[in-house]
Amino acid sequence: MNYQILKNIIDAELQRFQNITEEEWLHRSSPEKWSKKEIIGHLCDSAFTNIRRFVVTQYKENDNIVYDQNAWVKAQNYQNVPTEELISLWKSLNYQIVHVVENIPDEAMQRTCDTTKTDPQVFTLEFIINDYVDHLQHHLKAI
């Protein structure tokens, strides 16, 4: 993976975020849907979890590292975190991911981690990194 691609995504989104009003950040299309602010919060949670996966998998194979995304978003009440603080957290976490991934030795990329909540299913570190970027882009399209 070209790590500059992830950095470019982060930088472009930070520019785009400047054009979103506070009202737009807070709006929910329905009560059960996340606001843009909660989506950014979820992406922070995903970054926290994936930093752990990217680090732990380098020295411990098949560890089960999961989280309940809805419970995390609810527990952290992202809707009431100042938007600038949330964006700053998202930026910092994703720059840390760039740093961590840049420093993973090639031989560690085929190590595996279990990312499932039910039946164990392992994925290579390389797959998990690429999946993280796909997941990130998927949610950024919703903002």
N, CA and C of each residue as an Amber inpcrd file, in Angstrom:
protein
   429
   0.8470000  -1.1920000   0.0000000   0.0000000   0.0000000   0.0000000
   0.8820000   1.2410000   0.0000000   0.5110000   2.2060000  -0.8040000
   1.2070000   3.4830000  -0.8080000   0.6230000   4.3350000   0.3170000
   1.4160000   4.5980000   1.3400000   0.9330000   5.2950000   2.5350000
   0.6280000   6.7550000   2.2490000   1.2260000   7.2620000   1.1710000
   0.9460000   8.6380000   0.7750000  -0.5220000   8.7730000   0.3540000
  -1.1100000   7.7110000  -0.1550000  -2.5210000   7.7250000  -0.5450000
  -3.3950000   8.0440000   0.6740000  -3.1300000   7.3770000   1.7960000
  -3.9070000   7.6300000   3.0100000  -3.6930000   9.0680000   3.4860000
  -2.4660000   9.5320000   3.4680000  -2.1940000  10.9150000   3.8800000
  -2.9320000  11.8960000   2.9730000  -2.9560000  11.6220000   1.6750000
  -3.6740000  12.4920000   0.7320000  -5.1740000  12.5040000   1.0170000
  -5.7440000  11.3460000   1.3660000  -7.1640000  11.2650000   1.7230000
  -7.4250000  12.1450000   2.9470000  -6.5900000  12.0020000   3.9650000
  -6.7570000  12.7790000   5.2020000  -6.7140000  14.2710000   4.8910000
  -5.6900000  14.6980000   4.1710000  -5.5210000  16.1280000   3.8790000
  -6.6800000  16.6800000   3.0510000  -7.1350000  15.9190000   2.0620000
  -8.2590000  16.3710000   1.2290000  -9.5370000  16.4790000   2.0530000
  -9.7750000  15.5140000   2.9150000 -10.9850000  15.5430000   3.7390000
 -10.9530000  16.6920000   4.7390000  -9.7940000  16.9640000   5.3060000
  -9.6910000  18.0900000   6.2430000 -10.0700000  19.3970000   5.5500000
  -9.6780000  19.5450000   4.3080000 -10.0710000  20.7300000   3.5270000
 -11.5840000  20.7480000   3.3190000 -12.1230000  19.6000000   2.9490000
 -13.5620000  19.5000000   2.6860000 -14.3760000  19.7630000   3.9480000
 -13.8960000  19.2820000   5.0900000 -14.6110000  19.4560000   6.3520000
 -14.8320000  20.9310000   6.6800000 -13.9440000  21.7960000   6.2150000
 -14.0610000  23.2260000   6.5080000 -15.3200000  23.8390000   5.8970000
 -15.8770000  23.1780000   4.8870000 -17.0600000  23.6970000   4.2010000
 -18.3680000  23.1500000   4.7570000 -18.2870000  22.3430000   5.8110000
 -19.4880000  21.7500000   6.4120000 -19.8900000  22.6030000   7.6090000
 -21.1390000  23.0270000   7.6190000 -21.6160000  23.8680000   8.7240000
 -21.8660000  23.0170000   9.9770000 -21.9280000  23.6750000  11.1150000
 -22.1970000  22.9680000  12.3670000 -23.5690000  22.2940000  12.3040000
 -24.5200000  22.9650000  11.6960000 -25.8560000  22.3690000  11.5480000
 -25.7800000  21.0750000  10.7420000 -24.9980000  21.0730000   9.6740000
 -24.8330000  19.8660000   8.8530000 -24.1230000  18.7520000   9.6280000
 -23.1440000  19.1190000  10.4600000 -22.4460000  18.1200000  11.2680000
 -23.4030000  17.4230000  12.2330000 -24.3710000  18.1700000  12.7630000
 -25.2760000  17.6450000  13.7960000 -26.5050000  16.9230000  13.2420000
 -26.8490000  17.1660000  11.9850000 -28.0930000  16.6400000  11.4060000
 -28.0740000  15.1120000  11.3060000 -29.2110000  14.5110000  11.7150000
 -29.4460000  13.0750000  11.5290000 -30.6110000  12.9280000  10.5540000
 -30.4380000  12.0920000   9.5390000 -31.5220000  11.8980000   8.5660000
 -32.6930000  11.1410000   9.1810000 -32.4290000  10.3770000  10.2470000
 -33.4680000   9.6990000  11.0220000 -32.8780000   9.4100000  12.4040000
 -33.7420000   9.1550000  13.3890000 -33.2450000   8.9520000  14.7610000
 -32.2310000   7.8090000  14.9190000 -32.3550000   6.7930000  14.0870000
 -31.4510000   5.6440000  14.2210000 -30.1690000   5.7800000  13.3920000
 -30.0630000   6.8440000  12.6030000 -28.8690000   7.0740000  11.7740000
 -27.8930000   7.9830000  12.4990000 -26.6200000   7.8030000  12.2180000
 -25.6000000   8.6700000  12.7860000 -25.5450000  10.0060000  12.0540000
 -25.2330000  11.0540000  12.7890000 -24.9480000  12.3550000  12.1760000
 -23.5380000  12.2980000  11.5830000 -23.1780000  13.3210000  10.8120000
 -21.8180000  13.4040000  10.2790000 -20.8060000  13.4040000  11.4280000
 -21.1450000  14.0690000  12.5020000 -20.2870000  14.1320000  13.6710000
 -20.0880000  12.7360000  14.2770000 -21.1510000  11.9800000  14.3720000
 -21.0610000  10.6290000  14.9060000 -20.3000000   9.7040000  13.9590000
 -20.3990000   9.9620000  12.6610000 -19.6130000   9.1770000  11.6990000
 -18.1220000   9.4360000  11.9270000 -17.7480000  10.6940000  12.1200000
 -16.3380000  11.0020000  12.4110000 -15.9260000  10.3250000  13.7210000
 -16.8110000  10.3520000  14.7170000 -16.5240000   9.6610000  15.9710000
 -16.3060000   8.1730000  15.7470000 -17.1660000   7.5670000  14.9460000
 -17.0140000   6.1480000  14.6110000 -15.6770000   5.9050000  13.9190000
 -15.2810000   6.8180000  13.0290000 -14.0010000   6.6540000  12.3460000
 -12.8300000   6.7930000  13.3190000 -12.9960000   7.5860000  14.3670000
 -11.9780000   7.6520000  15.4310000 -11.9070000   6.3130000  16.1590000
 -13.0710000   5.7490000  16.4900000 -13.1130000   4.4430000  17.1590000
 -12.4540000   3.3700000  16.2890000 -12.7440000   3.4210000  14.9980000
 -12.1480000   2.4730000  14.0640000 -10.6310000   2.6510000  14.0440000
 -10.1840000   3.8870000  14.0520000  -8.7380000   4.1530000  14.0550000
  -8.0910000   3.6160000  15.3330000  -8.7150000   3.8690000  16.5010000
  -8.1930000   3.3390000  17.7680000  -8.0190000   1.8230000  17.6700000
  -9.0700000   1.1720000  17.2300000  -9.0790000  -0.2870000  17.1570000
  -8.0400000  -0.7990000  16.1640000  -7.9450000  -0.1270000  15.0280000
  -7.0100000  -0.5930000  14.0040000  -5.5600000  -0.2880000  14.3480000
  -5.2940000   0.7920000  15.0470000  -3.9210000   1.0140000  15.5180000
  -3.5070000  -0.1730000  16.3830000  -4.4010000  -0.5790000  17.2540000
  -4.1000000  -1.7400000  18.1110000  -3.8510000  -2.9850000  17.2620000
  -4.7020000  -3.2220000  16.2700000  -4.5110000  -4.3840000  15.3890000
  -3.1650000  -4.3130000  14.6780000  -2.8400000  -3.1280000  14.1440000
  -1.6120000  -2.9780000  13.3610000  -0.3600000  -3.1910000  14.2100000
  -0.4290000  -2.8220000  15.4750000   0.7200000  -2.9850000  16.3680000
   0.7710000  -4.4070000  16.9260000  -0.3170000  -4.8720000  17.5060000
  -0.3310000  -6.1730000  18.1800000  -0.0510000  -7.3110000  17.2010000
  -0.5990000  -7.2350000  16.0160000  -0.4420000  -8.3300000  15.0520000
   1.0190000  -8.5140000  14.6390000   1.8230000  -7.4860000  14.8020000
   3.2420000  -7.6180000  14.4620000   3.9740000  -8.5770000  15.4000000
   3.4660000  -8.7560000  16.6390000   4.1610000  -9.6250000  17.5850000
   3.2830000 -10.7350000  18.1610000   1.9810000 -10.7110000  17.8820000
   1.0860000 -11.7310000  18.4400000   0.0640000 -12.1120000  17.3750000
   0.1750000 -13.3170000  16.8700000  -0.7310000 -13.7450000  15.7980000
  -2.0940000 -14.1680000  16.3190000  -3.1020000 -13.9030000  15.5080000
  -4.4830000 -14.3640000  15.6950000  -5.1680000 -13.8170000  16.9360000
  -4.6880000 -12.6960000  17.4580000  -5.3690000 -12.0650000  18.5840000
  -6.7470000 -11.5890000  18.1020000  -7.7470000 -11.6770000  18.9710000
  -9.0980000 -11.2450000  18.6120000  -9.2760000  -9.8020000  19.0740000
  -9.3100000  -8.8790000  18.1050000  -9.4160000  -7.4500000  18.4110000
 -10.6550000  -6.9090000  17.7040000 -11.7270000  -6.6850000  18.4950000
 -13.0010000  -6.2310000  17.9490000 -13.5640000  -5.1130000  18.8220000
 -14.6360000  -4.4990000  18.3300000 -15.3680000  -3.5170000  19.1320000
 -16.7950000  -3.4460000  18.6200000 -17.6950000  -2.9930000  19.4760000
 -19.1030000  -2.8310000  19.1140000 -19.2960000  -1.3700000  18.7170000
 -19.3590000  -1.1340000  17.4160000 -19.3580000   0.2480000  16.9210000
 -20.5130000   1.0870000  17.4580000 -21.6940000   0.5530000  17.5400000
 -22.8300000   1.3340000  18.0340000 -22.6800000   1.6620000  19.5150000
 -22.2240000   0.7040000  20.2990000 -22.0230000   0.9420000  21.7360000
 -20.9390000   1.9900000  21.9620000 -19.8750000   1.9480000  21.1650000
 -18.7970000   2.9170000  21.3210000 -19.2720000   4.3280000  20.9840000
 -20.0030000   4.4700000  19.8800000 -20.4890000   5.8040000  19.4820000
 -21.4310000   6.3450000  20.5530000 -22.3280000   5.4950000  21.0450000
 -23.2740000   5.9240000  22.0790000 -22.5430000   6.3000000  23.3710000
 -21.6270000   5.4510000  23.8070000 -20.9260000   5.6810000  25.0770000
 -20.0880000   6.9530000  25.0490000 -19.5810000   7.3100000  23.8900000
 -18.7090000   8.4760000  23.8150000 -19.4630000   9.7680000  23.4810000
 -20.7590000   9.6410000  23.1830000 -21.6140000  10.8100000  22.9770000
 -20.9710000  11.8380000  22.0420000 -20.5550000  11.3790000  20.8860000
 -19.8550000  12.2450000  19.9340000 -20.6730000  13.4580000  19.5060000
 -21.9770000  13.3280000  19.5460000 -22.8410000  14.4370000  19.1400000
 -22.5600000  15.6860000  19.9740000 -22.0620000  15.5090000  21.1960000
 -21.8200000  16.6380000  22.0870000 -20.3470000  16.9720000  22.2980000
 -19.4810000  16.4240000  21.4770000 -18.0590000  16.7920000  21.4960000
 -17.9000000  17.9600000  20.5300000 -17.1610000  18.9930000  20.9090000
 -16.9470000  20.0920000  19.9650000 -16.3820000  19.5760000  18.6260000
 -16.9760000  20.0160000  17.5420000 -16.6300000  19.5070000  16.2120000
 -15.1470000  19.6310000  15.9110000 -14.5550000  20.7670000  16.2170000
 -13.1250000  20.9640000  15.9330000 -12.2610000  19.9660000  16.7020000
 -12.6400000  19.6510000  17.9310000 -11.8870000  18.6640000  18.7200000
 -11.9930000  17.2770000  18.0820000 -13.1750000  16.9410000  17.6120000
 -13.3960000  15.6410000  16.9860000 -12.5960000  15.5150000  15.6890000
 -12.6020000  16.5600000  14.8930000 -11.8420000  16.5570000  13.6390000
 -10.3450000  16.4620000  13.9400000  -9.8990000  17.1700000  14.9540000
  -8.4890000  17.1260000  15.3470000  -8.0890000  15.7200000  15.7970000
  -8.9630000  15.0620000  16.5590000  -8.7060000  13.6920000  16.9970000
  -8.6250000  12.7580000  15.7950000  -9.5780000  12.8880000  14.8760000
  -9.5900000  12.0540000  13.6660000  -8.3010000  12.2460000  12.8720000
  -7.8950000  13.4740000  12.7080000  -6.6540000  13.7870000  11.9810000
  -5.4540000  13.1390000  12.6760000  -5.3280000  13.3380000  13.9690000
  -4.1800000  12.7990000  14.7090000  -4.1330000  11.2740000  14.6530000
  -5.2720000  10.6380000  14.8500000  -5.3080000   9.1770000  14.8120000
  -4.9200000   8.6380000  13.4360000  -5.3960000   9.2910000  12.3890000
  -5.0820000   8.7980000  11.0450000  -3.6430000   9.0860000  10.6440000
  -3.0820000  10.2020000  11.0810000  -1.6510000  10.4300000  10.8600000
  -0.8270000   9.3900000  11.6240000  -1.2990000   8.9930000  12.8150000
  -0.6070000   7.9400000  13.5590000  -0.6870000   6.6170000  12.8000000
  -1.8300000   6.3440000  12.1820000  -1.9470000   5.1220000  11.3750000
  -0.9440000   5.1470000  10.2300000  -0.8140000   6.2800000   9.5560000
   0.1770000   6.3910000   8.4730000   1.5590000   6.0480000   9.0280000
   1.9000000   6.6280000  10.1760000   3.2140000   6.3880000  10.7870000
   3.4010000   4.9050000  11.1470000   2.4140000   4.3070000  11.7910000
   2.5210000   2.9020000  12.1950000   2.6730000   2.0060000  10.9760000
   1.8180000   2.2040000   9.9830000   1.8280000   1.3340000   8.8070000
   3.1210000   1.4910000   8.0150000   3.6300000   2.7200000   7.9340000
   4.9130000   2.9350000   7.2350000   6.0420000   2.1380000   7.8710000
   5.9320000   1.8630000   9.1570000   7.0080000   1.2170000   9.8860000
   6.8110000  -0.2830000  10.1080000   5.7830000  -0.8550000   9.5150000
   5.5860000  -2.3030000   9.6420000   6.5640000  -2.9970000   8.6940000
   7.3770000  -3.9010000   9.2140000   8.2980000  -4.6260000   8.3320000
   7.5270000  -5.4870000   7.3320000   8.0600000  -5.6120000   6.1370000
   7.4070000  -6.3990000   5.0850000   7.0490000  -7.7990000   5.5540000
   7.9430000  -8.4180000   6.3290000   7.6980000  -9.8030000   6.7660000
   6.5210000  -9.9170000   7.7330000   6.1020000  -8.8150000   8.3360000
   4.9670000  -8.8470000   9.2630000   3.6230000  -8.7200000   8.5490000
   3.6320000  -8.3250000   7.3020000   2.3730000  -8.0710000   6.5810000
   1.5170000  -9.3170000   6.3880000   2.1030000 -10.4920000   6.4790000
   1.3290000 -11.7240000   6.3150000   0.9290000 -12.3400000   7.6550000
   1.2690000 -11.7000000   8.7570000   0.8000000 -12.1550000  10.0690000
  -0.7120000 -11.9430000  10.1120000  -1.3970000 -12.6290000  11.0130000
  -2.8560000 -12.5860000  10.9940000  -3.4670000 -12.1350000  12.3100000
  -4.7010000 -11.6310000  12.1800000  -5.4780000 -11.1240000  13.3130000
  -6.9360000 -11.5320000  13.0990000  -7.6080000 -11.8570000  14.1840000
  -9.0340000 -12.1900000  14.1420000  -9.8220000 -10.9130000  14.4320000
 -10.6060000 -10.4640000  13.4660000 -11.3550000  -9.2130000  13.6170000
 -12.8560000  -9.4450000  13.7530000 -13.2500000 -10.6840000  14.0510000
 -14.6720000 -11.0140000  14.0680000 -15.2160000 -11.1520000  15.4870000
 -16.5030000 -10.8520000  15.6160000 -17.1680000 -10.9160000  16.9210000
 -17.7140000 -12.3070000  17.2320000 -17.8990000 -13.1290000  16.2110000
 -18.5190000 -14.4480000  16.4230000 -17.5080000 -15.5480000  16.1120000
 -17.7220000 -16.2890000  15.0510000 -16.8120000 -17.3730000  14.6910000
 -15.4530000 -16.8050000  14.2870000 -14.3720000 -17.3340000  14.8510000
 -13.0460000 -16.8250000  14.5110000 -12.7770000 -16.8490000  13.0050000
 -12.2570000 -15.7540000  12.5310000 -11.8780000 -15.6420000  11.1310000
 -10.6800000 -14.7030000  11.0780000  -9.5630000 -15.2040000  10.5810000
  -8.3430000 -14.4090000  10.5970000  -8.0680000 -13.7830000   9.2350000
  -7.4410000 -12.6100000   9.2970000  -7.0760000 -11.8710000   8.0890000
  -5.6250000 -11.4150000   8.2260000  -4.9430000 -11.2980000   7.0970000
  -3.5630000 -10.8190000   7.1510000  -3.5530000  -9.3350000   7.4940000
  -2.4320000  -8.9110000   8.0380000  -2.2450000  -7.5050000   8.3640000
  -2.3810000  -6.6560000   7.1020000  -1.8470000  -7.1500000   6.0080000
  -1.9700000  -6.4310000   4.7390000  -3.4400000  -6.2300000   4.3670000
  -4.2520000  -7.2760000   4.5010000  -5.6780000  -7.1690000   4.2030000
  -6.3550000  -6.1690000   5.1460000  -6.0470000  -6.2460000   6.4360000
  -6.6900000  -5.3760000   7.4280000  -6.3610000  -3.9040000   7.1510000
  -5.1330000  -3.6320000   6.7470000  -4.7440000  -2.2540000   6.4210000
  -5.5390000  -1.7590000   5.2230000  -5.5970000  -2.5500000   4.1700000
  -6.3540000  -2.1450000   2.9710000  -7.8410000  -2.0140000   3.2780000
  -8.3610000  -2.9130000   4.1100000  -9.7630000  -2.8620000   4.5000000
 -10.0460000  -1.5960000   5.3160000  -9.0940000  -1.1890000   6.1540000
  -9.2510000   0.0490000   6.9280000  -9.4440000   1.2420000   5.9870000
  -8.6140000   1.3190000   4.9550000  -8.7100000   2.4440000   4.0140000
 -10.0420000   2.3930000   3.2670000 -10.4680000   1.2120000   2.8450000
 -11.7700000   1.0680000   2.1680000 -12.9050000   1.4970000   3.0900000
 -12.8600000   1.0690000   4.3510000 -13.8730000   1.4180000   5.3480000
 -13.9060000   2.9290000   5.5620000 -12.7370000   3.5180000   5.6800000
 -12.6190000   4.9640000   5.8630000 -13.2790000   5.6940000   4.6950000
 -12.9320000   5.3090000   3.4800000 -13.4950000   5.9750000   2.3000000
 -15.0050000   5.7750000   2.2080000 -15.4730000   4.5960000   2.5670000
 -16.9170000   4.3170000   2.5540000 -17.6610000   5.3300000   3.4410000
 -17.1740000   5.5160000   4.6610000 -17.8510000   6.4320000   5.5910000
 -17.6430000   7.8930000   5.2140000 -16.4970000   8.2230000   4.6590000
 -16.2720000   9.6130000   4.2520000 -17.2250000  10.0230000   3.1380000
 -17.6230000   9.0820000   2.3020000 -18.6030000   9.3890000   1.2460000
 -19.9510000   9.7810000   1.8270000 -20.2420000   9.2970000   3.0440000
 -21.5240000   9.6090000   3.6910000 -21.5110000  11.0020000   4.3320000
 -20.3430000  11.6080000   4.3730000 -20.2450000  12.9470000   4.9910000
 -20.3300000  14.0050000   3.9020000
